[in-house]
XYZ file of C-alpha atoms in Angstrom:
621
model
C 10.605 12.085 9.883
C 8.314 10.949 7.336
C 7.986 7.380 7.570
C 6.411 6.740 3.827
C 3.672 4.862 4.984
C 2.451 7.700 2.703
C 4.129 6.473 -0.483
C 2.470 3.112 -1.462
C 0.767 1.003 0.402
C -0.778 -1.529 -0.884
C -1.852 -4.683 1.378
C -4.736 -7.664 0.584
C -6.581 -9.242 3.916
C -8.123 -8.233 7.556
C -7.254 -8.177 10.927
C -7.993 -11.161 13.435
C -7.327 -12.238 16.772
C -4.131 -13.979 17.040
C -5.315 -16.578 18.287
C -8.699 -17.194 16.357
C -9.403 -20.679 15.832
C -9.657 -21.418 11.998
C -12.325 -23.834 10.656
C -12.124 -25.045 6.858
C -14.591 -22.929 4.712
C -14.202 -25.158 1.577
C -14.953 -28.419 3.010
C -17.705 -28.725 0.850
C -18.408 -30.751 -2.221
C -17.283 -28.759 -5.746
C -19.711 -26.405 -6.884
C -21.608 -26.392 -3.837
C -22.382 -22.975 -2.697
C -20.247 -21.028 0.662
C -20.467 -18.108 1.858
C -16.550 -17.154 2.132
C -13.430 -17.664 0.308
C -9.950 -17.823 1.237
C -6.678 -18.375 -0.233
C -6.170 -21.716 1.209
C -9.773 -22.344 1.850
C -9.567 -21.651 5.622
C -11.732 -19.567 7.363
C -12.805 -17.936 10.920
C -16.417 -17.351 10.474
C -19.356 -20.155 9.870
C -22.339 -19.287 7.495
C -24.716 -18.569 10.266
C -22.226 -15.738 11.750
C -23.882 -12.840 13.163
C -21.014 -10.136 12.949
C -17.015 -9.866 12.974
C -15.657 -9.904 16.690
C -13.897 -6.929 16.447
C -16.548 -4.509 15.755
C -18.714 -2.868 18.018
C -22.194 -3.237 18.018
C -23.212 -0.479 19.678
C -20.932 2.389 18.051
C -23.912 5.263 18.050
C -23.856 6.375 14.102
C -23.357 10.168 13.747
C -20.565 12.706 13.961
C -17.807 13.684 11.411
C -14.168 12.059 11.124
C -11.530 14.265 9.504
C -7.935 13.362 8.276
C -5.921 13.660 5.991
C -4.478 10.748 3.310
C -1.761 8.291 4.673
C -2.468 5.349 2.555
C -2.749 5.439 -1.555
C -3.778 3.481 -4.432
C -3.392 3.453 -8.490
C -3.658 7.309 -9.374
C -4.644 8.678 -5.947
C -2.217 11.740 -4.047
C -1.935 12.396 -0.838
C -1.261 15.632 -1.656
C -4.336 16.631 -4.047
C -7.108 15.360 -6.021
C -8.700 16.306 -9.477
C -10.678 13.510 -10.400
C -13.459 11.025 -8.726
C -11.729 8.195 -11.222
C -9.754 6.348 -8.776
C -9.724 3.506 -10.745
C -7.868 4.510 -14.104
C -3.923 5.713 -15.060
C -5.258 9.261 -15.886
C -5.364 12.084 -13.296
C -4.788 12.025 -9.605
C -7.630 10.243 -8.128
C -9.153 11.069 -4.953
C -9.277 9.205 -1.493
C -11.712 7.483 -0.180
C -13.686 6.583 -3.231
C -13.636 3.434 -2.585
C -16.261 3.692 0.246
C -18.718 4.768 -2.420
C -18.640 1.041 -4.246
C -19.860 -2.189 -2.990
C -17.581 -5.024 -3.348
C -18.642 -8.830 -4.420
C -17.156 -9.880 -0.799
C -15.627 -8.091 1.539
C -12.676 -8.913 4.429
C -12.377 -9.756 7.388
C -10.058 -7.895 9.373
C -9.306 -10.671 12.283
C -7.831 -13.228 9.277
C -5.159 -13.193 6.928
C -6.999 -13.345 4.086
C -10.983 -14.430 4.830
C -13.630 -12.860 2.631
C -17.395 -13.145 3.264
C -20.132 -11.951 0.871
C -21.403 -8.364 0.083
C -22.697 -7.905 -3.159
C -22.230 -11.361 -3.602
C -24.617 -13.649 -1.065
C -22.600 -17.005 -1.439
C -19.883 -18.346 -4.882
C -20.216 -22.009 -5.991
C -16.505 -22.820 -6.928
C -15.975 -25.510 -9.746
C -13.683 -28.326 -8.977
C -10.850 -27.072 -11.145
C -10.975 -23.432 -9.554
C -11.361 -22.046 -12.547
C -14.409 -20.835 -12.321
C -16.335 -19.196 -9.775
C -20.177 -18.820 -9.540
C -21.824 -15.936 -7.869
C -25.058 -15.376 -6.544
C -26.018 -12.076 -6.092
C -28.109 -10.686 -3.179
C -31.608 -9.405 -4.676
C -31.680 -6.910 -2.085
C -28.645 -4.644 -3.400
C -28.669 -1.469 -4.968
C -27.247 1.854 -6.190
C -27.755 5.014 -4.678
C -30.064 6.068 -7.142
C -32.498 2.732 -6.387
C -31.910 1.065 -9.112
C -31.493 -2.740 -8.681
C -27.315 -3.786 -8.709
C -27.039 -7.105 -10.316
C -24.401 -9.479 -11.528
C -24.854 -7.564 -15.209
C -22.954 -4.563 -13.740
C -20.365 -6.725 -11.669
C -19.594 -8.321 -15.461
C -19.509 -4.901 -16.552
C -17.399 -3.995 -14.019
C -14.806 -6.612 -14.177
C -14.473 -6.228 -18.151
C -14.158 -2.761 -18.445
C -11.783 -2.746 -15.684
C -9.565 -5.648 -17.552
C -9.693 -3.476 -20.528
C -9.579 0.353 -19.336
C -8.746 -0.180 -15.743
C -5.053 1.356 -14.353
C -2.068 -0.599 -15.497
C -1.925 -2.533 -12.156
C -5.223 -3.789 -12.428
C -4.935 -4.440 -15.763
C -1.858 -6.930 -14.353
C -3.590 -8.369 -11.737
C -6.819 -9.581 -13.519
C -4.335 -11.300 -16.188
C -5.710 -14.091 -15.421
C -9.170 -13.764 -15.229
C -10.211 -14.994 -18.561
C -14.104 -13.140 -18.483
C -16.801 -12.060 -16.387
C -20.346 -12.692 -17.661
C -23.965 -13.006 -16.329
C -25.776 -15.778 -16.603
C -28.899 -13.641 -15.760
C -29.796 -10.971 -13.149
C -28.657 -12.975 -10.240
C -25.852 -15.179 -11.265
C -22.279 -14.081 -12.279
C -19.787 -16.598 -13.813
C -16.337 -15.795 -13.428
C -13.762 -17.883 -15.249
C -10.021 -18.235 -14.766
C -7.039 -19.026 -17.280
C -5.207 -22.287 -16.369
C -2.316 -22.056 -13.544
C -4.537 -18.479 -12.410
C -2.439 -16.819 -9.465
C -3.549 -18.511 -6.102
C -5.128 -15.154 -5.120
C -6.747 -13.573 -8.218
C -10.219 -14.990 -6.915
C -9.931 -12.383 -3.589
C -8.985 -9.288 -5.720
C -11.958 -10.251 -8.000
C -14.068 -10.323 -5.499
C -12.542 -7.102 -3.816
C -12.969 -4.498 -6.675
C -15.900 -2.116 -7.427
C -19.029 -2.727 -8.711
C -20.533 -0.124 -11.137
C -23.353 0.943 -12.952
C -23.684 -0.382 -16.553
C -26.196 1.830 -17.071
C -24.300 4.693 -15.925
C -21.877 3.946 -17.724
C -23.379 3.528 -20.965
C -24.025 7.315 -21.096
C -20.132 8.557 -20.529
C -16.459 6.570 -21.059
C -15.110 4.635 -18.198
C -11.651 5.829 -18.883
C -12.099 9.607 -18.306
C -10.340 11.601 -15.550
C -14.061 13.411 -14.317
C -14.980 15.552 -11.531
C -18.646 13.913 -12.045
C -19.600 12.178 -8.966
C -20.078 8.417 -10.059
C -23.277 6.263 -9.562
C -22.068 3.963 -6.282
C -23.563 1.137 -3.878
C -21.497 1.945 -1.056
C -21.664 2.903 2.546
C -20.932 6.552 1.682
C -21.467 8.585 -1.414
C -19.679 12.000 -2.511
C -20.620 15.103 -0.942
C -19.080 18.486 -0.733
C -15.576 18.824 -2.342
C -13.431 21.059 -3.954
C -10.702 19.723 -5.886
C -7.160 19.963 -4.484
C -8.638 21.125 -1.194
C -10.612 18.767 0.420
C -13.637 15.927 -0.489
C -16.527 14.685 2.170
C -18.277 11.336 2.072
C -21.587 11.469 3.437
C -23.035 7.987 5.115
C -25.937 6.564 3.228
C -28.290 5.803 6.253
C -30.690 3.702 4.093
C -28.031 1.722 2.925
C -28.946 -1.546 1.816
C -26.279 -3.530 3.008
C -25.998 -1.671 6.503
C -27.655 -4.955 8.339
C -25.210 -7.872 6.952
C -23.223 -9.629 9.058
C -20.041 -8.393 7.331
C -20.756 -4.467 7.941
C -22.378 -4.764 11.510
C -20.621 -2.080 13.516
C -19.046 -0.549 10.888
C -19.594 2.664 9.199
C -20.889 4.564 11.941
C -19.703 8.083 10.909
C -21.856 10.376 8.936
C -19.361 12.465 7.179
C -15.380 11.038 7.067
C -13.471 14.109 5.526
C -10.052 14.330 3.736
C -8.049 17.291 4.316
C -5.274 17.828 1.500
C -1.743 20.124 1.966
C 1.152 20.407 0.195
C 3.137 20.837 3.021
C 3.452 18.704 6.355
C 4.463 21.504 8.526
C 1.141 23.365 7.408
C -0.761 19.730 7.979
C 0.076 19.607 11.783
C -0.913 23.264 12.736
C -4.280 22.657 10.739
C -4.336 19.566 12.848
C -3.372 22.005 16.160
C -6.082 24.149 15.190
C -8.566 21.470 14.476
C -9.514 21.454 11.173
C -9.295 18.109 11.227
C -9.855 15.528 14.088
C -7.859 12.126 13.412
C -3.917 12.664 12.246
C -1.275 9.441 11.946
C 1.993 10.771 12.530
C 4.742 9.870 10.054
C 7.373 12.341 11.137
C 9.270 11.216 14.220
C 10.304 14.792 14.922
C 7.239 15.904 14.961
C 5.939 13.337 17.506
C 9.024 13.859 20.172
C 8.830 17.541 20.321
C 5.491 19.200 18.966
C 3.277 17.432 20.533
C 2.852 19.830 23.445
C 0.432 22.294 22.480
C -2.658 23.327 24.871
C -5.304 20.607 23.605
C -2.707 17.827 24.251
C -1.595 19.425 27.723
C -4.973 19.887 28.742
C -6.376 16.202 27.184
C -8.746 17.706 24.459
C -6.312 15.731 22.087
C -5.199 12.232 22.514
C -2.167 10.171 21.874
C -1.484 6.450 21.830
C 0.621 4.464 20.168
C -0.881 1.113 18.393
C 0.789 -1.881 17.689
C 1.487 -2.710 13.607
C 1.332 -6.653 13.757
C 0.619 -6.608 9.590
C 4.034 -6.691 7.561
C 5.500 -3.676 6.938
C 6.875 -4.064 4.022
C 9.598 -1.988 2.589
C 10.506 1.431 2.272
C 13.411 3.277 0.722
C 15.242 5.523 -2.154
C 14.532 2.864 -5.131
C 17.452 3.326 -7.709
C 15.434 3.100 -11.602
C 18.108 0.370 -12.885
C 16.904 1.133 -15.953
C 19.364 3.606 -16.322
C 22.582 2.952 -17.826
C 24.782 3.874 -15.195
C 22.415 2.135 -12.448
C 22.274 -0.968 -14.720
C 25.284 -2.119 -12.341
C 24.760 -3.784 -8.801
C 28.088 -2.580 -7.387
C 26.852 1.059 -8.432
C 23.872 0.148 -6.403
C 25.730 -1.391 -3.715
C 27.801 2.222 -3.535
C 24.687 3.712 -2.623
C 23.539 2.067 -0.444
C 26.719 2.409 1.689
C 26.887 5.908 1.302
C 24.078 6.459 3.468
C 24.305 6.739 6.879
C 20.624 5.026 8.655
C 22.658 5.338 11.724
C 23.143 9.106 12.056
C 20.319 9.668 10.393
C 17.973 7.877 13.231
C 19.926 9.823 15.664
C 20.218 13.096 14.661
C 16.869 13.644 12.592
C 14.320 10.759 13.717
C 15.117 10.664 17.181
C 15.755 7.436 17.470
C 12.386 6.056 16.415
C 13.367 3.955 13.408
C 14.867 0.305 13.284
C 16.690 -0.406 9.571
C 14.115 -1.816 6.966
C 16.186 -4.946 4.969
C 13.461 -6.845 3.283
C 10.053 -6.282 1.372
C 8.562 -8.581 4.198
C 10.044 -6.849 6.980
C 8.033 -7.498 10.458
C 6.928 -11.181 9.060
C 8.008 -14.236 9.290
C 8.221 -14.147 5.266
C 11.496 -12.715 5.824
C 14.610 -15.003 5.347
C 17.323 -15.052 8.385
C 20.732 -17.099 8.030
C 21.974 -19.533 5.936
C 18.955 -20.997 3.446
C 17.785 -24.170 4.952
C 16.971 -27.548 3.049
C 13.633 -26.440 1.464
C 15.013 -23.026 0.261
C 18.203 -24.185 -1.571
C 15.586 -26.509 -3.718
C 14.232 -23.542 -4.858
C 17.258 -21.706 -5.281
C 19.415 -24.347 -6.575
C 18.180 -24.095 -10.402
C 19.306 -20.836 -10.483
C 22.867 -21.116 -9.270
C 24.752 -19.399 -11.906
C 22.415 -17.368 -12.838
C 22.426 -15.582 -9.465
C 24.689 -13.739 -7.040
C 26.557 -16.718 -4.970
C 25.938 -14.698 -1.854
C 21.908 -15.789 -2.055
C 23.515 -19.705 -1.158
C 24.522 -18.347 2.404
C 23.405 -15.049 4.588
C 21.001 -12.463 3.374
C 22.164 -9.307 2.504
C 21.682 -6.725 5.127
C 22.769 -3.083 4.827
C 25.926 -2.307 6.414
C 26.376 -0.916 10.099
C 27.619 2.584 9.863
C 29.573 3.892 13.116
C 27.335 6.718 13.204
C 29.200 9.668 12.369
C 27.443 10.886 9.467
C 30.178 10.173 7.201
C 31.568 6.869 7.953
C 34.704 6.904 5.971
C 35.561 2.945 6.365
C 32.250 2.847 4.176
C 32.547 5.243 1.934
C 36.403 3.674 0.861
C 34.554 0.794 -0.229
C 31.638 2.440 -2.031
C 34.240 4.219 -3.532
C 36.124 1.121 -4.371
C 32.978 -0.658 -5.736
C 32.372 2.483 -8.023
C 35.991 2.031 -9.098
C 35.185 -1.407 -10.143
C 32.503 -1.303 -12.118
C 34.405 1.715 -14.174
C 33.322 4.778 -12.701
C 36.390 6.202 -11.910
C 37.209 9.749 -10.239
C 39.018 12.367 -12.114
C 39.207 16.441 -10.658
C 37.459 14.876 -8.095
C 34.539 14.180 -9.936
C 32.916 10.976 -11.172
C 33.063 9.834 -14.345
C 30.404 7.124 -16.184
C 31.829 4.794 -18.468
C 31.618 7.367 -21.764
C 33.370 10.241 -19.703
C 30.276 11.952 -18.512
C 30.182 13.666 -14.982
C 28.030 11.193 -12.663
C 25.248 12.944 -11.709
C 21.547 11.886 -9.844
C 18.197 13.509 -8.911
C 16.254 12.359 -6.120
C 12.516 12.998 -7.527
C 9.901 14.054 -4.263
C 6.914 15.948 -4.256
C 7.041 16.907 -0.446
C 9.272 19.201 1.162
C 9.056 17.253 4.422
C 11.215 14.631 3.511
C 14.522 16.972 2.752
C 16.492 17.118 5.762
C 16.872 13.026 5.068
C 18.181 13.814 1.780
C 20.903 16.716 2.321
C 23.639 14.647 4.695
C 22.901 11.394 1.911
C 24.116 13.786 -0.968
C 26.954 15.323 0.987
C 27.571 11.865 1.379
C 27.284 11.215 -2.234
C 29.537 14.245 -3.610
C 32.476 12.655 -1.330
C 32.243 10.113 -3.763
C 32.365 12.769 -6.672
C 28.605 11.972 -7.574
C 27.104 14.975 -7.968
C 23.818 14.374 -6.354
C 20.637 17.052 -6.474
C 17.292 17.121 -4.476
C 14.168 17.959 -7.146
C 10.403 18.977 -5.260
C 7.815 18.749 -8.273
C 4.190 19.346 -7.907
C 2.361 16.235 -7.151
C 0.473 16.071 -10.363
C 4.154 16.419 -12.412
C 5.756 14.009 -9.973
C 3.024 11.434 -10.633
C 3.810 11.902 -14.327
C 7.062 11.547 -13.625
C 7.007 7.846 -11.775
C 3.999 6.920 -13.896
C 6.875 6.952 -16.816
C 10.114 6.203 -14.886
C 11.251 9.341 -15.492
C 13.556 9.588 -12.418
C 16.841 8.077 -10.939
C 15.903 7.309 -7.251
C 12.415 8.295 -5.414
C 11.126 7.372 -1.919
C 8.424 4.233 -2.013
C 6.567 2.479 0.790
C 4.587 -0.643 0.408
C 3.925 -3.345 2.599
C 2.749 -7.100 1.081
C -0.358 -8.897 2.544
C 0.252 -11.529 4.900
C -0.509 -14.102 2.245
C 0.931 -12.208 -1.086
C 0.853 -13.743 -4.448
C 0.089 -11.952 -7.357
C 0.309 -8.830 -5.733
C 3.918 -9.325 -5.829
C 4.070 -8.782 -9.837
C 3.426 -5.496 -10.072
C 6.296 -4.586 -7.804
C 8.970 -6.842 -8.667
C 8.065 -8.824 -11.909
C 9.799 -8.130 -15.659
C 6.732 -7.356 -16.965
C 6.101 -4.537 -14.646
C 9.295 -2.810 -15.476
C 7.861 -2.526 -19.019
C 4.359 -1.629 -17.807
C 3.346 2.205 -17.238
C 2.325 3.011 -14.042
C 3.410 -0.205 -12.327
C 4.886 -0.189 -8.947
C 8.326 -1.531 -9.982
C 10.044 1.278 -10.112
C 13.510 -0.183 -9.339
C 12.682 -1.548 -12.977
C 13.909 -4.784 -11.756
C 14.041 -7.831 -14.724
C 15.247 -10.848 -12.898
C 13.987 -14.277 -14.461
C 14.725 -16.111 -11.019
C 12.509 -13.280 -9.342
C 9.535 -13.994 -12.247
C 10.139 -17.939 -11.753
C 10.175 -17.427 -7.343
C 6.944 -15.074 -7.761
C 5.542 -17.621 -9.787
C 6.167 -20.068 -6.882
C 5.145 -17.815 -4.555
C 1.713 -17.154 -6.230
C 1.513 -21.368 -6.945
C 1.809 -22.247 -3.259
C -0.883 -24.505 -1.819
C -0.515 -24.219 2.134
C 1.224 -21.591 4.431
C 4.619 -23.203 4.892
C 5.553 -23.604 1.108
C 4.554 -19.958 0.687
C 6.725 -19.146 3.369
C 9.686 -20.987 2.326
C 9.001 -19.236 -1.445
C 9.149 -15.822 -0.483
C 12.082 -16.305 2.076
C 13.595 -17.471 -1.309
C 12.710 -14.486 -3.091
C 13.952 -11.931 -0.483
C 17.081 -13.611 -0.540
C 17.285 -12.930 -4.272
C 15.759 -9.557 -4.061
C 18.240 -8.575 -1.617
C 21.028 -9.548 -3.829
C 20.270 -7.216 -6.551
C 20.924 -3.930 -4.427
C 17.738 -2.476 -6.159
C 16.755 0.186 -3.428
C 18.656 1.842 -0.519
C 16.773 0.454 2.699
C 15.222 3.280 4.998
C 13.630 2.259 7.997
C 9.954 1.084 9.641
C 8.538 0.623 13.028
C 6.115 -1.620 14.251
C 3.790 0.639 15.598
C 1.359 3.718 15.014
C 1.623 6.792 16.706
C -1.951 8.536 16.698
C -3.120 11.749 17.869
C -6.985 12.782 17.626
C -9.192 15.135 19.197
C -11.075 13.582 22.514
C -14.779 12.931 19.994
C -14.012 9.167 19.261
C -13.947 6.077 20.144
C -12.171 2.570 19.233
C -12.450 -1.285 19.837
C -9.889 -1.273 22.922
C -8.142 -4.837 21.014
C -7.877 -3.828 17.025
C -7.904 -7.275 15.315
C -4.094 -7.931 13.758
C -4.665 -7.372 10.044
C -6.583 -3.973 9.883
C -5.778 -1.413 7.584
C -3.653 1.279 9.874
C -5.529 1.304 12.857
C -9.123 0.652 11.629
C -10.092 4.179 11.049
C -12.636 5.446 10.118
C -14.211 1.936 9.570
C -14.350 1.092 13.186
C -14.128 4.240 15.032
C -17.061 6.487 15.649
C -18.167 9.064 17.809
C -18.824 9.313 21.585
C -22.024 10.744 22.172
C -20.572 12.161 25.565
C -18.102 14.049 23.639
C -19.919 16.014 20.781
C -17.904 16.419 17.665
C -17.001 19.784 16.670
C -15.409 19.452 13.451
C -14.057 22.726 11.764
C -15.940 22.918 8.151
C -15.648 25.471 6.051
């Protein structure tokens, strides 16, 4: 089954060792200079640090890693490219592009949220927070040699304020201007009451060239390969089919402590299809080495071709300590007739997770319930003391069930059509003045009921067909539309569906990541991740809180209050997660045996590489 760890995911922060021993980075006079910042000022690694824990010093560099796409962000695919402008609305960017920038800091992977300095050599932070000094390293360049300097991260962060995709746009609302003081120094200030954690995504997003710039518009979909700083540049490609990244072995950052082990391959490789089927026997054949698998069918009963019976391909399964986050059909309430919750609440008892984790997913799958799912972010019982403070000024205003036990999806008996269920969704519909007539469903102004689910995948349709059988018991007359990826980006970009499949997955200390998902002025926004559409002003005030919190336990308390709230409004049909990864690559790499608990997936390519024992033999054509 496809587990949409392929729809959205979008996560801030590292990886650590659970039981890393935290020592305050920020207990330092204001404006004095340190070499790390953190949300609440906490940090694993002194100034002197040599390299992260995790990594391993002495990967050999060399060898190719192929895949294809499992994780996306602003315009990218994972089912084609046709533009190096990842950073924009227009066009479907393509992967890995990111590798080709350098960052002003960069994370570490063993802490929730710890970054340490790239671009950046150390940030003087004023006593206010409201401004942050940088001082750049003199050493860093572009892969042309010309010098990178805090001129083209003030560049960087204004043009991508102004011309940047919508989401970025959002989340640097509160950066007020970047500017350099001169060559080495850049001043970033922040607006008053800045989201707790608009600092780290500062310091987390590309730095280009000015100069390049000057010549051509930032806010053009382009196949031209862009002037970078990064670990890898662009090499071959061909649009729609598949992009390299070649490593940059004089790069100038390759000997600070924060990239130390890292990097070691010398091409990484995205494979793109249009079809999962077609994706594993490319991966059978191996034209590509390194495949996540997100269909549950798939893993229990292909995996027995000759490479895996005779160990030339590997499989393990990793643990997934990171939150992950929630996945499901998200119903665009912007609709008239899903502007109701009990419409919303019809659906979501009109599928059947049970049968469906049976019969199709073997089992694999527990139910997802909440956008923290897998994290103790998630709210369980009756709200406690601290919680009801929070929730109290909204009573009223919000669903009386959020004053007692979280909603959680109902229990089907597993049947496949569970008709005690279906009665009430039925009843529900009834309600809110959808009533049945010829056995079909009317809307309020005597039009049949009718819904699309929007994918661009083919994979994902036997999860579909028993959910609309469901669906037309109810007299809904429910249809399954497969667009092209770049129409079906159009499509969501505008909110130009009725229910879609999305998977994203909060960082383990989320603040204003949380607006473009769930906040009002996200539903307005083009291209924002809140495709539910949801405009709730006790989810905008709770977000708020979320984003103001000071220390770990009042930003737990704040978003256990928020998924109780979120919950209430019936805005998606839950799916499912696990909280694992199932891998399967060719017997050329290698891995840290103990991945640190906040990587990305499971680290790759970052800190895989190859084993010289085993010589790669990557399929290129």
């Amino acid at each position: 089954m496809p587990s949409i760890t392929r729809r959205a995911v979008l996560a801030v922060g590292g990886s650590a060792a659970a039981a890393a021993v935290l020592r305050p980075a920020m207990a330092t006079e204001p404006g004095q200079s340190v070499h790390g910042i953190s949300v609440f000022g906490d940090l694993k690694y002194p100034a002197d640090f040599h390299h992260f824990d995790y990594v391993n010093l002495n990967a050999p560099k060399g060898g190719v890693y192929s895949t294809i796409p499992s994780v996306r962000a602003y315009n990218q695919s994972f089912l084609t490219f046709n533009s190096l402008n990842a950073y924009i609305l227009k066009g479907d960017g393509a992967q890995g592009m990111a590798m080709t920038f350098t960052t002003l800091m960069t994370s570490a992977a063993d802490e929730p949220d710890g970054m340490y300095g790239l671009a950046a050599a150390s940030v003087a932070i004023s006593a206010d927070k409201l401004a942050y000094r940088f001082t750049m390293r003199p050493e860093a360049r572009f892969h042309d040699g010309s010098k990178l300097t805090a001129q083209d991260a003030a560049f960087s962060l204004t043009v991508l304020k102004e011309k940047g995709h919508a989401i970025i746009q959002q989340q640097l609302r509160d950066m007020v201007k970047a500017e350099a003081l001169d060559d080495a120094t850049l001043l970033v200030t922040f607006a008053e009451k800045r989201a707790r954690d608009v600092p780290l995504y500062v310091a987390g997003l590309p730095i280009f060239s000015r100069a390049y710039y000057a010549m051509r518009p930032f806010d053009e979909s382009t196949l031209d390969i862009p002037l970078g700083s990064g670990p890898y540049k662009v090499g071959r490609f061909e649009a729609g089919r598949y992009i390299e990244f070649d490593r940059v072995k004089d790069w100038w950052a390759a000997d600070l402590p924060v990239s130390r082990g890292l990097y070691n391959f010398d091409v990484v490789r995205y494979e793109f299809y249009r079809d999962r089927d077609v994706a594993f026997e490319g991966f059978t054949g191996r034209s590509y080495l390194f495949r996540e698998e997100f269909t549950s069918r798939v893993w229990a009963t292909r995996y027995d071709f000759p490479a895996i019976k005779d160990g030339r391909v590997k499989r393990e399964t990793l643990p997934d300590d990171t939150p992950s986050g929630a996945q499901g059909w998200f119903i665009n309430s912007r609709r008239d007739r899903f502007r109701d919750p009990r419409v919303r609440e019809a659906l979501i008892n009109a599928f059947d997770f049970e049968w469906t984790n049976k019969t199709i997913m073997y089992g694999a799958y527990a139910r997802t319930v909440s956008p923290f799912q897998n994290s103790d972010m998630m709210a369980n019982g009756p709200p406690p003391p601290e919680e009801l403070a929070l929730l109290e000024p909204f009573r009223g205003q919000i669903p009386d069930e959020v004053f007692g036990v979280p909603y959680l999806p109902p229990v089907t008996d597993g049947s496949g059509q569970d008709r005690s269920l279906l009665r009430k969704a039925s009843q529900l519909l009834q309600d809110a003045g959808f009533p049945v007539k010829d056995g079909k469903r009317m809307l309020p102004n005597g039009e049949i009921f009718r819904l699309e689910f929007l994918m661009d995948e083919p994979t994902f349709q036997p999860h579909h067909m028993p959910y609309i059988k469901n669906l037309g018991t109810l007299g809904i007359e429910a249809t399954f539309r497969l667009v092209d990826p770049v129409q079906y980006r159009a499509r969501v970009d505008d909110f130009d569906f009725d229910l879609t499949v999305q998977r994203f997955s909060m960082s383990s200390t989320p603040g204003d990541s949380m607006r473009p998902f769930f906040s009002s002025q996200a539903a307005k926004t083009k291209g924002s991740y809140n495709l539910a559409g949801i405009e709730n002003p006790a989810i905008d005030a709770l977000i708020e809180r979320i984003i103001g919190a000071d220390n770990r336990n009042d930003l737990r308390v704040a978003c256990r209050a928020f998924d109780r709230v979120f919950r209430a409004g019936r805005y998606w049909v839950p799916q499912w997660f696990r909280a694992t990864h199932p891998i399967a690559y060719w017997d050329v790499f290698g891995h840290p045996p103990n991945l640190p608990r906040y990587v990305s997936g499971v680290g790759a390519p970052d800190l895989w590489w190859t084993e010289p024992a085993k010589p790669e033999q990557a399929v290129k054509p």
